[in-house]
Amino acid sequence: MVAESIIKDEMIRHLTENELIIQSQHGFLLCKSCSTNLLNYLNEVTSALDSGLSYDVIMIDFRRAFDLVPFRHMIRKLEAHGIVGDVLRWISDWTRDRVQRVVLNGESSTWVEVLSSVVQGSVLGPVLFIIFINDIDLVLSDPSVKIFKYADDSKLGRPIRSDEDSAVLQSSLDNVYKWSLKWGMEIHPMKTKVLHFGYSNPRHTYMLNGVKVTSDSTAKDLGVIIHESCKPSQHVSMIARKANGVLAQLHRTLVSRDRDIVLQLYKIFVRPILESAVAAWCPWERKDIDVLERVQRRATRLVPAIGGREYADRLIICNLTTLEQRRERGDAIEVFKMMNGFTHVNISDFFNFTSQRHDTSTRSVTNKLLVPEKCRLDVRKHFFSNRIVQIWNELPLEVRESETINCFKNIYDEWTCSSR
C-alpha cells in the first residue's frame, strides 16, 4: 500500500504538471470534484436554456467499468501518457498472475485468472482508470458536443436547434460506442439515459447499437437528482427525507444529550447530506429553502433545555448560522478557490470581469469585481455564476484578496458577524 501510494502521487504529479489529463475529467484529481463536474455541466445547460435553446444530455453507463479494463490496453495507454521504465514494468508485474474466486456459505469456486480490471480497492486503481478513459474525448469531432466525466460517469451534451444537431449528438454517441468496443469496454444500453432540457425540446430519439436510449425526466448524477426543468425541488425533497431519517436514528440512539455531542453528530452525519455539491443545485424558491431549514430546526431542538426557544436564539446558543447563510458562504469560498487556482476550472466560462470592459486600470478592475449577466430565466438567474455576483462584489477588499482559503474563511466569518 505504501509503494502504491508513492507511485500514485508521482503519477498524478506527472499527469498534472504535463497537462496530460483532458479538462473534462473531474474524478480522482487534485482541485477537481463532483461539484466542479456538475457546475461545468449545468453551466452549459442553463446558459443554453436562457438563450432560448433546448439541450440534450446522454448519460452513459459503462457496464462494470472498473472490472472490464483489459490489462494489455491499460499498459499501452500508460506508456502513451509517458509512464515508462521501471514504473511501467512494476505496474505490468502488478497486473500479472492475479487470480480470484467466489466464496459463499463456506463453499468456494475454483481459482480463475484475472485478465481485466484496475483492481478495485487498490490505491492505484482510480488513477489507472482515468488514464484509460482519457482519450474518449478525441472521438468527438464536433466541438459543440461537450463531454463531462467523473471517472466512469460520463455525459454527452449539446444545444439542440434542429434535426441536424440531434444527428450530430447521435454521431458522437456512435463514436463513443465504437471507442468502447475498440478498448474492451461495454456500454449498458438499458441504463444509459437521455435528458431533454427545455420546454420546447423536440425530444429526439437516440439509439445505442440499435437499442433506443431511454428518455427520463430526472436522473441521479453524482448523488444529485437533476430534473429536466433544472429546478432542484426533487433533490431537496430527497435529501431532506434522508437527513430527517438520520436525525431520527440519532434521536433514538443517543444516550447523552450533551450540547457538544449533539452538535458534533449533527455536523458529521446530517449536515453533509444537506450540503453535498450544493453549489450546483442551490435552491432559490422559499418552499425548498424552508424544507432544508426545517431539518436544522429539528436538530437544534435535540439540544437539552433550549427546545422551547425561538430558532434564532437556538442558533446563537449552538453557534450555528442558518443553512441559507452557509450556502452563501460556500458560494463565496468556491469563487475564491476558482480565482486563486485552488479549483481547476476555466473561470472565464463562469464569470465576466470588469477588467474586460475597461482598458484603463480602475479600482473596480484591480479589485476583481464581477459583471452580472442579463438573464431571462430563473434557472440561469439563480445559477452559481449569477447568484454569487452581488454577494462577491459586496465583500470588503481584504476578504477578496485573502492569501489562503482558511484566511478567507476567517475574515469572511468576522465580516459576516459584524455586518449582521
XYZ file of N, CA and C in Angstrom, residues 14 51 54 66 71 83-84 96 100 132 134 141 165 183 198 209 212 221 235 246 290 315 343 347 362 377 393 407:
84
model
N 2.965 13.859 -12.352
C 3.397 13.815 -13.754
C 2.244 14.200 -14.685
N -30.722 31.132 -23.395
C -30.617 31.671 -24.761
C -31.766 31.217 -25.642
N -32.913 24.445 -26.697
C -33.069 23.182 -25.982
C -31.686 22.558 -25.803
N -14.888 -0.516 -13.930
C -13.585 -0.735 -13.314
C -13.116 -2.177 -13.454
N -5.996 -5.497 -19.162
C -4.651 -5.156 -18.718
C -3.767 -4.691 -19.873
N 4.320 7.173 -18.949
C 4.676 6.361 -17.777
C 5.431 5.137 -18.297
N 6.738 5.176 -18.211
C 7.603 4.168 -18.825
C 8.661 3.713 -17.822
N 0.055 -9.034 -13.388
C 0.234 -10.427 -13.800
C -0.103 -11.399 -12.670
N -8.766 -14.984 -8.821
C -9.852 -14.697 -7.897
C -10.799 -15.889 -7.827
N -6.961 5.471 -18.549
C -7.527 4.589 -19.565
C -8.642 5.283 -20.352
N -9.141 8.513 -20.684
C -8.790 9.901 -21.004
C -9.041 10.262 -22.463
N -15.781 14.656 -32.744
C -15.241 15.529 -33.785
C -15.903 16.897 -33.814
N -28.661 19.003 -35.440
C -27.962 18.991 -34.152
C -28.146 17.653 -33.448
N -11.662 -0.686 -27.171
C -10.833 -0.792 -25.975
C -11.383 -1.773 -24.946
N -35.448 21.883 -21.583
C -36.114 22.922 -22.354
C -37.566 22.573 -22.624
N -26.395 1.168 -30.465
C -26.254 -0.170 -31.043
C -27.613 -0.790 -31.370
N -33.043 1.682 -28.429
C -33.461 3.047 -28.119
C -32.983 3.438 -26.724
N -27.299 12.037 -10.718
C -25.969 12.277 -11.262
C -25.041 12.679 -10.122
N -34.613 17.036 -5.713
C -33.405 16.711 -4.952
C -33.532 17.200 -3.515
N -31.766 10.130 9.226
C -30.540 10.010 10.029
C -30.726 10.715 11.370
N -37.100 26.415 2.912
C -37.707 26.082 4.205
C -37.653 24.591 4.488
N -29.932 29.031 17.446
C -28.746 29.121 16.589
C -27.613 29.847 17.299
N -9.199 25.574 -7.326
C -10.091 24.730 -8.114
C -9.739 24.920 -9.582
N -12.234 29.738 -15.480
C -13.064 30.725 -14.788
C -13.818 31.625 -15.756
N -8.725 50.781 -13.297
C -9.537 51.477 -12.302
C -9.639 50.616 -11.057
N -34.359 33.594 -17.570
C -34.979 32.524 -16.798
C -34.432 32.458 -15.374
N -19.240 40.988 -4.955
C -18.881 42.398 -5.133
C -19.057 43.215 -3.864
N -7.650 31.674 5.561
C -7.649 33.112 5.834
C -8.935 33.739 5.310
